[in-house]
CSV table of N, CA and C in Angstrom, one decimal:
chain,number,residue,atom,x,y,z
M,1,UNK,N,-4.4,9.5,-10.9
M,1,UNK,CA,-4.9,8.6,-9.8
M,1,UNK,C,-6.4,8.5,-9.9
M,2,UNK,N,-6.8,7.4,-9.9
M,2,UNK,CA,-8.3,6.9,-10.1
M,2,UNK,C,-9.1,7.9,-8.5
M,3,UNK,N,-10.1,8.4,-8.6
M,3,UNK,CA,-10.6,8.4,-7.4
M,3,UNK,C,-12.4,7.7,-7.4
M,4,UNK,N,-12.1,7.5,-5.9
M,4,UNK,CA,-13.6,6.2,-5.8
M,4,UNK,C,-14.2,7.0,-4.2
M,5,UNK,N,-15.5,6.7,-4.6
M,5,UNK,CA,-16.1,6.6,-3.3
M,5,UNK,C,-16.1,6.2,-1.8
M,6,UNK,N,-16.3,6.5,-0.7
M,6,UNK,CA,-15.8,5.6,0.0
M,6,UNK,C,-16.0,4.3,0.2
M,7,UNK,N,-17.4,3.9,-0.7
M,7,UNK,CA,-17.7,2.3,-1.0
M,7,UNK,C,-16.5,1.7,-1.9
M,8,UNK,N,-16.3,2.4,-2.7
M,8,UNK,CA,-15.1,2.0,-3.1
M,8,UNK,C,-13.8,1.3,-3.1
M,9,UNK,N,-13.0,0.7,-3.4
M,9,UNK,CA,-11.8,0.1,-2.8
M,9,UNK,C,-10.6,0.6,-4.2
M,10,UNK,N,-9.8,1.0,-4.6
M,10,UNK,CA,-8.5,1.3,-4.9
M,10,UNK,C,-7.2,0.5,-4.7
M,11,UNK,N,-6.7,-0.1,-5.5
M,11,UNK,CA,-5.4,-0.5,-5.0
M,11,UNK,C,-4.2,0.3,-5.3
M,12,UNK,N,-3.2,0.4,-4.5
M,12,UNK,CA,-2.4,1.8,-5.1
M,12,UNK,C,-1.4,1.2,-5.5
M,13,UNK,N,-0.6,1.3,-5.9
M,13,UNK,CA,0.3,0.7,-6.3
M,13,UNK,C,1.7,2.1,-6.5
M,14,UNK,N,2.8,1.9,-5.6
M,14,UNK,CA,3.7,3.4,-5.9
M,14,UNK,C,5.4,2.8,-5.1
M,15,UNK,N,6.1,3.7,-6.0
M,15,UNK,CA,7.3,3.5,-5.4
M,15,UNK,C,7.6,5.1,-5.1
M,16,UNK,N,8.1,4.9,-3.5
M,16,UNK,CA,8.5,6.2,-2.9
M,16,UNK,C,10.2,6.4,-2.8
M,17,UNK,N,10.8,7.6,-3.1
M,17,UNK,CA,12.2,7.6,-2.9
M,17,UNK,C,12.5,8.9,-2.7
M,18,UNK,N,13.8,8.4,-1.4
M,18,UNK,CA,13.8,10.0,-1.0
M,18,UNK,C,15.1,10.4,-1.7
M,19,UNK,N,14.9,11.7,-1.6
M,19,UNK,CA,16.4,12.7,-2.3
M,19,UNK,C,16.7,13.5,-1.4
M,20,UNK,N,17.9,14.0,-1.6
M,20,UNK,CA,18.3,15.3,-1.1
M,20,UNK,C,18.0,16.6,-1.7
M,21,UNK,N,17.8,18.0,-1.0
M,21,UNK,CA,17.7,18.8,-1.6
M,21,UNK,C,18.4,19.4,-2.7
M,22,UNK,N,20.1,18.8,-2.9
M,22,UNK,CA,20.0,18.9,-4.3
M,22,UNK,C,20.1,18.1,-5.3
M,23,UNK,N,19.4,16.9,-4.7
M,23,UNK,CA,19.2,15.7,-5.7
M,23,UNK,C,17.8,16.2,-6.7
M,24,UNK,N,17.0,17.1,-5.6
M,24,UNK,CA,16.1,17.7,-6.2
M,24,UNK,C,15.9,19.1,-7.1
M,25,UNK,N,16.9,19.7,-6.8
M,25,UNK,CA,17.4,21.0,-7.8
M,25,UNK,C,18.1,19.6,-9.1
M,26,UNK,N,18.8,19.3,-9.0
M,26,UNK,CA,19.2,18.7,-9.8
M,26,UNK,C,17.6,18.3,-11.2
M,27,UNK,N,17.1,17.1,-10.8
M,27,UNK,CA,16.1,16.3,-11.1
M,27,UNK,C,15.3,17.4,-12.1
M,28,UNK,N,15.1,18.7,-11.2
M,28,UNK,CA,14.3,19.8,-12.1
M,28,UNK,C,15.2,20.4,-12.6
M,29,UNK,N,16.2,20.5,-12.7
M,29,UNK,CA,17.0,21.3,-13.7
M,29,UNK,C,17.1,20.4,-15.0
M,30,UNK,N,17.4,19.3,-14.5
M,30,UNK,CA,17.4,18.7,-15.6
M,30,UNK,C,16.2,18.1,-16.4
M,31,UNK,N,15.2,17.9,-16.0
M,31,UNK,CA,13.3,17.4,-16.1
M,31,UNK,C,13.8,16.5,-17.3
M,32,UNK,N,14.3,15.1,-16.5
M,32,UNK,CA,14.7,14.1,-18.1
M,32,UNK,C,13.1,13.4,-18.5
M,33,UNK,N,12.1,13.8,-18.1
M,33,UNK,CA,10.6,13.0,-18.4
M,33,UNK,C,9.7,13.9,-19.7
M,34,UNK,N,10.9,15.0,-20.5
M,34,UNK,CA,10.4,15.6,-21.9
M,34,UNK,C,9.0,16.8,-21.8
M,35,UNK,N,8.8,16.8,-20.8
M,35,UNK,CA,7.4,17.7,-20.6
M,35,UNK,C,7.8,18.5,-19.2
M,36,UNK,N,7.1,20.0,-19.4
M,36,UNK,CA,7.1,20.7,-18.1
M,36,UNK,C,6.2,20.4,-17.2
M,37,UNK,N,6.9,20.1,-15.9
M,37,UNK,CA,5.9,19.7,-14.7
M,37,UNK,C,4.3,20.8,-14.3
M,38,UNK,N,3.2,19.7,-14.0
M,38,UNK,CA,2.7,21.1,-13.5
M,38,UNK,C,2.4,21.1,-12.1
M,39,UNK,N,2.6,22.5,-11.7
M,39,UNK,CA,3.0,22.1,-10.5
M,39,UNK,C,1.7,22.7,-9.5
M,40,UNK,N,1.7,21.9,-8.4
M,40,UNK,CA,1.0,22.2,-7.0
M,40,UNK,C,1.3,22.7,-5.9
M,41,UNK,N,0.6,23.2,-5.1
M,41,UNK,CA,0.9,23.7,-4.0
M,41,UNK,C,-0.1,22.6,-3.4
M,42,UNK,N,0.5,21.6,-2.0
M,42,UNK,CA,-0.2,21.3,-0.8
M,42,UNK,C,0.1,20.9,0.2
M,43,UNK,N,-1.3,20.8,1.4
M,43,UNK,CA,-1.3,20.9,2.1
M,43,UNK,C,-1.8,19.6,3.0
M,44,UNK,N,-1.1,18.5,3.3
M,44,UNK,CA,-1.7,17.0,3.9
M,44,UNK,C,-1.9,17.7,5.3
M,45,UNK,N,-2.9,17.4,6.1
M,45,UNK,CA,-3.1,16.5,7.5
M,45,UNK,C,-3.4,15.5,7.9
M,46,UNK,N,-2.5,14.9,8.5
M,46,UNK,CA,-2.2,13.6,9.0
M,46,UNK,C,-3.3,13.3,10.4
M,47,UNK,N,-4.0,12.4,10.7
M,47,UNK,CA,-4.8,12.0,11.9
M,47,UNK,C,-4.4,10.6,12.3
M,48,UNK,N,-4.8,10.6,13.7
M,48,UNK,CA,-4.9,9.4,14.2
M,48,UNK,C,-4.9,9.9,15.8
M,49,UNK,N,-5.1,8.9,16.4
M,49,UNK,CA,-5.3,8.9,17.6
M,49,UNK,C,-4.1,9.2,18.8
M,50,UNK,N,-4.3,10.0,20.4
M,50,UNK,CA,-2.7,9.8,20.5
M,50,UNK,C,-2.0,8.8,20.9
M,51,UNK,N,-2.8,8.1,20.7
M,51,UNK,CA,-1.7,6.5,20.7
M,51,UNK,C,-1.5,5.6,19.6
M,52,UNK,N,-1.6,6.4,18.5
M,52,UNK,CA,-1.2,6.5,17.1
M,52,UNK,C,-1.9,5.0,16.7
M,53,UNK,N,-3.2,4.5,16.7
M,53,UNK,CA,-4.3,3.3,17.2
M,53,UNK,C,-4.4,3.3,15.3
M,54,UNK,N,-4.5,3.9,15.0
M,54,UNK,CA,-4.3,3.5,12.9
M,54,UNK,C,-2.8,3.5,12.7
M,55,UNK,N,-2.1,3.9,13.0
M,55,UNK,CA,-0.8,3.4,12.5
M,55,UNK,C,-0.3,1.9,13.0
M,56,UNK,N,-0.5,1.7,13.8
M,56,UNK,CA,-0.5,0.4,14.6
M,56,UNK,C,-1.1,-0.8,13.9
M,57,UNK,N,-2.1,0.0,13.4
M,57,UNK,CA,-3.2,-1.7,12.7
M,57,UNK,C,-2.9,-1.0,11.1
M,58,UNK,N,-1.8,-0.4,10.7
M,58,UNK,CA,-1.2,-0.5,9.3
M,58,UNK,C,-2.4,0.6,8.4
M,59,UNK,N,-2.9,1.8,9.4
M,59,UNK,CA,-4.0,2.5,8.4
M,59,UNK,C,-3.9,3.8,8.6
M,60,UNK,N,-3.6,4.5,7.4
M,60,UNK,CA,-3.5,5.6,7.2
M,60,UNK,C,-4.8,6.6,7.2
M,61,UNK,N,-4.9,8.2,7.7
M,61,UNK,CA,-6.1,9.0,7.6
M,61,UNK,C,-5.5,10.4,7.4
M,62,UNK,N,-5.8,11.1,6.2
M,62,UNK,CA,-5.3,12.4,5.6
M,62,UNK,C,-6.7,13.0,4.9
M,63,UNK,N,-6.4,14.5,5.1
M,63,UNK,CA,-6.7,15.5,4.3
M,63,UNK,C,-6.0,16.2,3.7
M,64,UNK,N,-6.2,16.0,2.1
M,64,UNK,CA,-5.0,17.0,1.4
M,64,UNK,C,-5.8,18.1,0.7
M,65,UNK,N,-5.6,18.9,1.1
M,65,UNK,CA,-6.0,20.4,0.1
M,65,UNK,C,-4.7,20.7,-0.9
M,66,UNK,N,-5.0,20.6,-1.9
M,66,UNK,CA,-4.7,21.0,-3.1
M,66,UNK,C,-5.8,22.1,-4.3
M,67,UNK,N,-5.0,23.1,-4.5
M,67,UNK,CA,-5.4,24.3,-4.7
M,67,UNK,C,-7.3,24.6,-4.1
M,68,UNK,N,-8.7,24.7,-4.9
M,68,UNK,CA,-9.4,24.5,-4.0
M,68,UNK,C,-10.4,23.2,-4.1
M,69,UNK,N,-9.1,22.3,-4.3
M,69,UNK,CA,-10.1,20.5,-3.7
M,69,UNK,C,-9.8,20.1,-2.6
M,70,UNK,N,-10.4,19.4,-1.8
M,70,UNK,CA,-10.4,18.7,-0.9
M,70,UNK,C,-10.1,17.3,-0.8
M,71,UNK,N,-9.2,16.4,-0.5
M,71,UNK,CA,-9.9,14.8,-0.6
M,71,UNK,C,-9.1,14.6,0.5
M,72,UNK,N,-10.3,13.4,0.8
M,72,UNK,CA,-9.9,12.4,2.2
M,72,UNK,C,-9.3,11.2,1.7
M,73,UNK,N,-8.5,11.2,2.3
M,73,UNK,CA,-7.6,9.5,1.8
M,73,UNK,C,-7.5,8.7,2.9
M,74,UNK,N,-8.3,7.2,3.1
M,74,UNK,CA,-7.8,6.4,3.8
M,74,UNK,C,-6.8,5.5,3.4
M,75,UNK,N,-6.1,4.8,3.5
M,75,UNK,CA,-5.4,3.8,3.4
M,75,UNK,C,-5.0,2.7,4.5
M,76,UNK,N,-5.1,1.6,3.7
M,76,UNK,CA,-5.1,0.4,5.1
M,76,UNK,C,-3.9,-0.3,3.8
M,77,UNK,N,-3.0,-1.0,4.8
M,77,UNK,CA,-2.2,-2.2,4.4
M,77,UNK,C,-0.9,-1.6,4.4
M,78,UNK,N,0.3,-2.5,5.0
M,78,UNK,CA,1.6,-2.2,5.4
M,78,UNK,C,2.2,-2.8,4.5
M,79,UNK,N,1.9,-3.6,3.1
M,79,UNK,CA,2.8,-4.0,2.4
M,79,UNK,C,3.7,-3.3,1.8
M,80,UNK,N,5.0,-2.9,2.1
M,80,UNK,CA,5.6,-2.4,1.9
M,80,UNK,C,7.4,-2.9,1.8
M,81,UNK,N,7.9,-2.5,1.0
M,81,UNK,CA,9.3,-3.3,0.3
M,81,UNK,C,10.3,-1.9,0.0
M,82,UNK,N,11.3,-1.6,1.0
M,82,UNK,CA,11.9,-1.1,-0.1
M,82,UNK,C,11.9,0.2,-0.7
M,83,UNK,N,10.7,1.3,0.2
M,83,UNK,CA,10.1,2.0,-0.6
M,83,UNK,C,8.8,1.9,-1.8
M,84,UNK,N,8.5,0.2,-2.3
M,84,UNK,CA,7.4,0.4,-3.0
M,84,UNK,C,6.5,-0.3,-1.8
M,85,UNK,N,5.2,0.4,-2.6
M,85,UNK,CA,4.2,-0.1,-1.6
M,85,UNK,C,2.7,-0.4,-2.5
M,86,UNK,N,2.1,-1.5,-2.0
M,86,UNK,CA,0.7,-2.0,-3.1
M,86,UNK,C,-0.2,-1.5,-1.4
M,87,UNK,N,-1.7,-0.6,-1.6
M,87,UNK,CA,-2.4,-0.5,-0.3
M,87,UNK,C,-3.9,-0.3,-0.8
M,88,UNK,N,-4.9,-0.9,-0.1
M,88,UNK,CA,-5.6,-0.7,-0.5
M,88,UNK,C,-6.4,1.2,0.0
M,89,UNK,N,-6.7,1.7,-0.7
M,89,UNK,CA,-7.1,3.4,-0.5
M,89,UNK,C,-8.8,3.3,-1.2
M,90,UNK,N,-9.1,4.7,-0.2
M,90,UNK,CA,-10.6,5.5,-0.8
M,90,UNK,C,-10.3,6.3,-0.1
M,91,UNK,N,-11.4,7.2,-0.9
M,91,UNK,CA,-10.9,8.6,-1.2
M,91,UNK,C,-12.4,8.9,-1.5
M,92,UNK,N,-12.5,10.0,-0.9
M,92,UNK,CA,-13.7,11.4,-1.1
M,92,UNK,C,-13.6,12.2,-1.2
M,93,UNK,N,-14.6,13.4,-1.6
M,93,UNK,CA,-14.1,15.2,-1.4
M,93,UNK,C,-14.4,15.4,-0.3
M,94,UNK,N,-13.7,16.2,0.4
M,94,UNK,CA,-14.1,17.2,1.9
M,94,UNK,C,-14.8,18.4,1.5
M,95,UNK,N,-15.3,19.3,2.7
M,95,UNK,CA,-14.7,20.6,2.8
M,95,UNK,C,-14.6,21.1,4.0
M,96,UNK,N,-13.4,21.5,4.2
M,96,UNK,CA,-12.7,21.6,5.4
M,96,UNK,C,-11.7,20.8,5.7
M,97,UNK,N,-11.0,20.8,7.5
M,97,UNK,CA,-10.5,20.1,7.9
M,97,UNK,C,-10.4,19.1,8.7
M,98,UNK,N,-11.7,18.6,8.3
M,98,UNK,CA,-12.6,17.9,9.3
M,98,UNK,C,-13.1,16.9,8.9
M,99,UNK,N,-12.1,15.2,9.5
M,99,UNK,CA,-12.4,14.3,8.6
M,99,UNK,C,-14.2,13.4,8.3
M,100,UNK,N,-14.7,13.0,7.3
M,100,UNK,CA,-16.2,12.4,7.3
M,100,UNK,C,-15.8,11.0,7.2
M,101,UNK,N,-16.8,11.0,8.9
M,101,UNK,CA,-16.4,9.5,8.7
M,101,UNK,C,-17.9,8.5,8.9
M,102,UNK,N,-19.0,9.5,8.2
M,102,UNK,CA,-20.0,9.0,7.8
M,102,UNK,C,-20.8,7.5,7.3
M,103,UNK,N,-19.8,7.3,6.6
M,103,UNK,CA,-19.5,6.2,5.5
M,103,UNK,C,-19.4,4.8,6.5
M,104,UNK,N,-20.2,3.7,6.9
M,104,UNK,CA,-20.0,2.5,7.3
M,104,UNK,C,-19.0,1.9,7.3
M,105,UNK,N,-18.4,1.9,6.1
M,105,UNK,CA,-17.3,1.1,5.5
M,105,UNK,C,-16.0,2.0,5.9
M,106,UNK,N,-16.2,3.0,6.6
M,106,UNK,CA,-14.7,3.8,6.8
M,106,UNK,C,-15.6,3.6,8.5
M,107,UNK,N,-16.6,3.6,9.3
M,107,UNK,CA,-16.2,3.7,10.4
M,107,UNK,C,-15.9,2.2,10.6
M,108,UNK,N,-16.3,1.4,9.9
M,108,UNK,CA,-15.6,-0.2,10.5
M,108,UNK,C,-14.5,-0.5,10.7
M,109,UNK,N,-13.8,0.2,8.9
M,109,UNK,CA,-12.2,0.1,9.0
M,109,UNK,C,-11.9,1.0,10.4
M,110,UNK,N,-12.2,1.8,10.4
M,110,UNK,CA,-11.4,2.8,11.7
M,110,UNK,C,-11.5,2.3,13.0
M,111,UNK,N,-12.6,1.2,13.5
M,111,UNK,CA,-12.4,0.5,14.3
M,111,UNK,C,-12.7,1.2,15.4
M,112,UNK,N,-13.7,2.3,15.9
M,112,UNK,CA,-14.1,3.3,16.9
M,112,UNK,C,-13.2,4.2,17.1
M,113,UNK,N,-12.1,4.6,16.4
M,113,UNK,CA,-11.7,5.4,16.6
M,113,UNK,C,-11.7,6.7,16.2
M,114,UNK,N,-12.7,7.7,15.7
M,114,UNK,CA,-13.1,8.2,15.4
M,114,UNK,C,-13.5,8.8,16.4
M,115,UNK,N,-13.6,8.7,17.6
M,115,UNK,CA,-14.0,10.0,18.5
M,115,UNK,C,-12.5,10.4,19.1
M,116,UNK,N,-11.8,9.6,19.1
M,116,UNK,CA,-10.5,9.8,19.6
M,116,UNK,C,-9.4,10.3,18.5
M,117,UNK,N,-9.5,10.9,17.5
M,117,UNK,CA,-8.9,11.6,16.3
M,117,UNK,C,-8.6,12.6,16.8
M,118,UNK,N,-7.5,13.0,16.0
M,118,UNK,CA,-6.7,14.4,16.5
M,118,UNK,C,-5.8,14.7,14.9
M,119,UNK,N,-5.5,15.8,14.5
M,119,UNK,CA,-4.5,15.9,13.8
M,119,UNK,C,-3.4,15.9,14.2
M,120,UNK,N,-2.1,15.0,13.9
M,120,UNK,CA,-1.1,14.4,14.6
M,120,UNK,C,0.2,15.6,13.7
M,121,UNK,N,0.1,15.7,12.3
M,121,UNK,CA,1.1,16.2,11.5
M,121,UNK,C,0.9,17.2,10.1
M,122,UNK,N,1.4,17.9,9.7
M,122,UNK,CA,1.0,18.1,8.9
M,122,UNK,C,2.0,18.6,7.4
M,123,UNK,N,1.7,17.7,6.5
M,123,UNK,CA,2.7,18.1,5.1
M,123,UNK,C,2.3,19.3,4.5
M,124,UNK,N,3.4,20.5,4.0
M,124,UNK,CA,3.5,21.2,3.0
M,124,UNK,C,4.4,20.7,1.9
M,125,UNK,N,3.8,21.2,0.8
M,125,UNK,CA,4.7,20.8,0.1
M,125,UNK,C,4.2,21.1,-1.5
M,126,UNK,N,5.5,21.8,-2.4
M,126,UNK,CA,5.1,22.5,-3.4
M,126,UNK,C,5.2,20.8,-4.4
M,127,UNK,N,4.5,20.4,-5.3
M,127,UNK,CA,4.6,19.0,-5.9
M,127,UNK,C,4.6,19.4,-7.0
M,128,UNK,N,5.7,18.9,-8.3
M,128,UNK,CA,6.0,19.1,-9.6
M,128,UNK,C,5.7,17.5,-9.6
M,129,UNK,N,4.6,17.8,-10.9
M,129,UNK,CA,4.3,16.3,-11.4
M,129,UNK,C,4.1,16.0,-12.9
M,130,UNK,N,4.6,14.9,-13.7
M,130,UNK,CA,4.8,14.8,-15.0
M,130,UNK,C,3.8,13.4,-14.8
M,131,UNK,N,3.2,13.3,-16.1
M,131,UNK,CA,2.6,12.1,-16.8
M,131,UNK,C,3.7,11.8,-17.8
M,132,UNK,N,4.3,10.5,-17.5
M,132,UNK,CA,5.3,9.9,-18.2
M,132,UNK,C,4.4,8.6,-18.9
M,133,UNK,N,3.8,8.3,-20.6
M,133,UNK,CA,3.6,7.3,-21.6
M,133,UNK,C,4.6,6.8,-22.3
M,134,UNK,N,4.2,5.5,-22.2
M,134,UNK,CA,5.4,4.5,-22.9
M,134,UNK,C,4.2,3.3,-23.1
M,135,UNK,N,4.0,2.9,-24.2
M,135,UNK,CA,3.0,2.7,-25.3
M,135,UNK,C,1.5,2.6,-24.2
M,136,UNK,N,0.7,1.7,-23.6
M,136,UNK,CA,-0.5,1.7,-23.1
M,136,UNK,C,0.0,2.3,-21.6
M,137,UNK,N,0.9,2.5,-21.3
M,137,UNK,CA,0.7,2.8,-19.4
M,137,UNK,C,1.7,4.2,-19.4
M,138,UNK,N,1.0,4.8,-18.7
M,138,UNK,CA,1.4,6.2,-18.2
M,138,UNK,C,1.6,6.1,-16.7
M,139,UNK,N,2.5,6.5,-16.4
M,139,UNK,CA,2.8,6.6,-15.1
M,139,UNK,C,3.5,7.6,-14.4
M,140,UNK,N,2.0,8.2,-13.5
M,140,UNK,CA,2.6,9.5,-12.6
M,140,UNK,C,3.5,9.7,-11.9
M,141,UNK,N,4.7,10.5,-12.3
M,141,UNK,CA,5.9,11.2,-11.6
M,141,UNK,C,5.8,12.4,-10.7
M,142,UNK,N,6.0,11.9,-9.7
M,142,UNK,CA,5.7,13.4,-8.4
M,142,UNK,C,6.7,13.5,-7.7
M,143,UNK,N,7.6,14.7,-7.6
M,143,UNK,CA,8.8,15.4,-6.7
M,143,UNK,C,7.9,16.4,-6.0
M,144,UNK,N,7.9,16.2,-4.3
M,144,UNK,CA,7.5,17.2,-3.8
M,144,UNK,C,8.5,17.3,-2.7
M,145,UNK,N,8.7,18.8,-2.6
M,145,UNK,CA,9.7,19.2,-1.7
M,145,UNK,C,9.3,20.4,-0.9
M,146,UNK,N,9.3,20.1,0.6
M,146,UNK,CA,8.6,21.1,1.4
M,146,UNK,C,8.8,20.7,2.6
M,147,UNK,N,8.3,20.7,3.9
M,147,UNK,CA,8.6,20.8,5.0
M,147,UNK,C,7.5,19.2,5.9
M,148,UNK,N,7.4,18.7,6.9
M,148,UNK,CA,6.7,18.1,7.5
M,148,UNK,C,6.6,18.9,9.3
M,149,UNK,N,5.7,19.4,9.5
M,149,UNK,CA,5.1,20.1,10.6
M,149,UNK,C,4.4,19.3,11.3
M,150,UNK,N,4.9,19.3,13.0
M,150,UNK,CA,4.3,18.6,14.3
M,150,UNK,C,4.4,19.0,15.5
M,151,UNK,N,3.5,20.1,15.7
M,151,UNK,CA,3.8,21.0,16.5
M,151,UNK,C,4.5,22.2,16.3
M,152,UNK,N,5.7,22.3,17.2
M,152,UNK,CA,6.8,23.5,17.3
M,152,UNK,C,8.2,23.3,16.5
M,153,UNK,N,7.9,21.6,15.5
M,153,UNK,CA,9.0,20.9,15.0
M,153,UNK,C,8.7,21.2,13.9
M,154,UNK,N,9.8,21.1,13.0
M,154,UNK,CA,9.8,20.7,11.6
M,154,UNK,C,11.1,19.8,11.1
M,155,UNK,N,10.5,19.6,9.9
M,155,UNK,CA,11.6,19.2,9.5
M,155,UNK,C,11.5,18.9,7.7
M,156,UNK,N,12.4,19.0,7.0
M,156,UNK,CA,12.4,19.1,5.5
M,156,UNK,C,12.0,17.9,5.1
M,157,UNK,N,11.3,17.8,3.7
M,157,UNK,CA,10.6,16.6,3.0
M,157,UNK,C,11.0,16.8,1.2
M,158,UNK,N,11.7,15.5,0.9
M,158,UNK,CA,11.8,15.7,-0.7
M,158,UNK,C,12.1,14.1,-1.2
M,159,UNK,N,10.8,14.1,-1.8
M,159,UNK,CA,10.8,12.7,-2.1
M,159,UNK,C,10.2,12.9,-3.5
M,160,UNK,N,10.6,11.8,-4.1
M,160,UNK,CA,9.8,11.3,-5.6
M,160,UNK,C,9.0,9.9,-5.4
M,161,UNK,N,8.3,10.4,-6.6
M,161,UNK,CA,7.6,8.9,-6.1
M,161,UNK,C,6.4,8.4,-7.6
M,162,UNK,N,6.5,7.4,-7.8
M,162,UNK,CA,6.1,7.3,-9.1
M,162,UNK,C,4.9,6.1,-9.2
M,163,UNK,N,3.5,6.0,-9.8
M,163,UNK,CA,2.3,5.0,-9.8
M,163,UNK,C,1.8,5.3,-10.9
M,164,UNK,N,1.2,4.2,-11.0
M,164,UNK,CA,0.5,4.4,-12.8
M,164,UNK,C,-0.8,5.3,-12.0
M,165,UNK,N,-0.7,5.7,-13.4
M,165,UNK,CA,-1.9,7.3,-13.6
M,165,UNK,C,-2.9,6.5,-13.9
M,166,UNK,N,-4.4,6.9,-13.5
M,166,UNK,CA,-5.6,6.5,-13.7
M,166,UNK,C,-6.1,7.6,-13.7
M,167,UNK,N,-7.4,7.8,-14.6
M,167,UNK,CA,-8.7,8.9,-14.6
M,167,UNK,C,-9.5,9.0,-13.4
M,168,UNK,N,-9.6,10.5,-13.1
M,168,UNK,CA,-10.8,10.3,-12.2
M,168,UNK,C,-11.8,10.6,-12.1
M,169,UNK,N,-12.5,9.5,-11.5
M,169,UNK,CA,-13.6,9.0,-11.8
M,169,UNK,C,-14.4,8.1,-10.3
M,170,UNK,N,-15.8,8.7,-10.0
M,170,UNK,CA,-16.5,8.3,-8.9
M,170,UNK,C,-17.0,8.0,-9.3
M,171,UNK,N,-17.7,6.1,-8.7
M,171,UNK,CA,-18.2,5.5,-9.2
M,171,UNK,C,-20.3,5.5,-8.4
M,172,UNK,N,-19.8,6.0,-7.6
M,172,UNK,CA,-21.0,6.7,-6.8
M,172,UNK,C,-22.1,7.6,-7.2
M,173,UNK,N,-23.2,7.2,-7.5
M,173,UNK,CA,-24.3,7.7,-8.7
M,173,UNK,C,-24.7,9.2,-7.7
């Protein structure tokens, strides 16, 4: 996955699909994508306001810790089909759990919402991921199976989900 600044813009491009848990034992027993996954441990939190004021106007706000990186992901646009989805994303490093919303171009998108932020949810989740090539395009395969946490609730998460792979790379001097 390309990463950019928050001046930046990204278009993602991904198809999401969910499994059962042993559609997912299955999938890794059998790893038909020729290479061993490598795998992650993480950890998303989910933000927004409590009257959920970015989800509403189609924009996402996370922090994912993966092993010891940090990145903030915004995402704006609801184009969505089916499970696939094209959105436009930026992305920064954090440190902490504490979203930066320094950046002009992310407090505009966010639209003043930013003093009214809360962490709403939060994903674990161990992720096995393969780089699948087939002649110029490679495209990232991710199974992650773990839990979704909101409060005193949970509930299980096992989805795949597949987008072309890009290098990363900030374009921010």
């Amino acid at each position: 996955m390309k990463r950019h600044c928050a001046e930046d813009i990204k278009q993602e491009k991904e198809l999401k699909l969910e499994l059962s848990q042993s559609g997912a034992g299955s999938l890794l027993k059998k790893n038909p994508f020729g290479s061993s996954p490598t795998i992650l441990q993480q950890r998303s939190i989910y933000f927004d306001t409590p009257g959920w004021d970015l989800s509403k106007r189609g924009l996402s706000l996370r922090i994912r810790q993966s092993g010891n990186e940090g990145i903030q992901t915004v995402k704006a646009g609801d184009d969505a089909e089916a499970g696939s989805f094209t959105r436009e994303e930026w992305e920064r490093p954090v440190a902490g759990d504490t979203p930066m919303l320094d950046d002009p171009q992310i407090r505009d998108l966010l639209a003043g919402a930013g003093p009214k932020l809360a962490p709403l949810f939060e994903v674990h989740v161990k992720r096995h991921r393969w780089n699948v090539t087939d002649g110029d395009a490679t495209i990232e395969v991710a199974l992650d199976v773990g839990k979704v946490v909101a409060a005193d609730r949970e509930a299980p998460l096992c989805e795949k989900e597949g987008g072309l792979a890009e290098s990363a790379v900030c374009t921010r001097p």
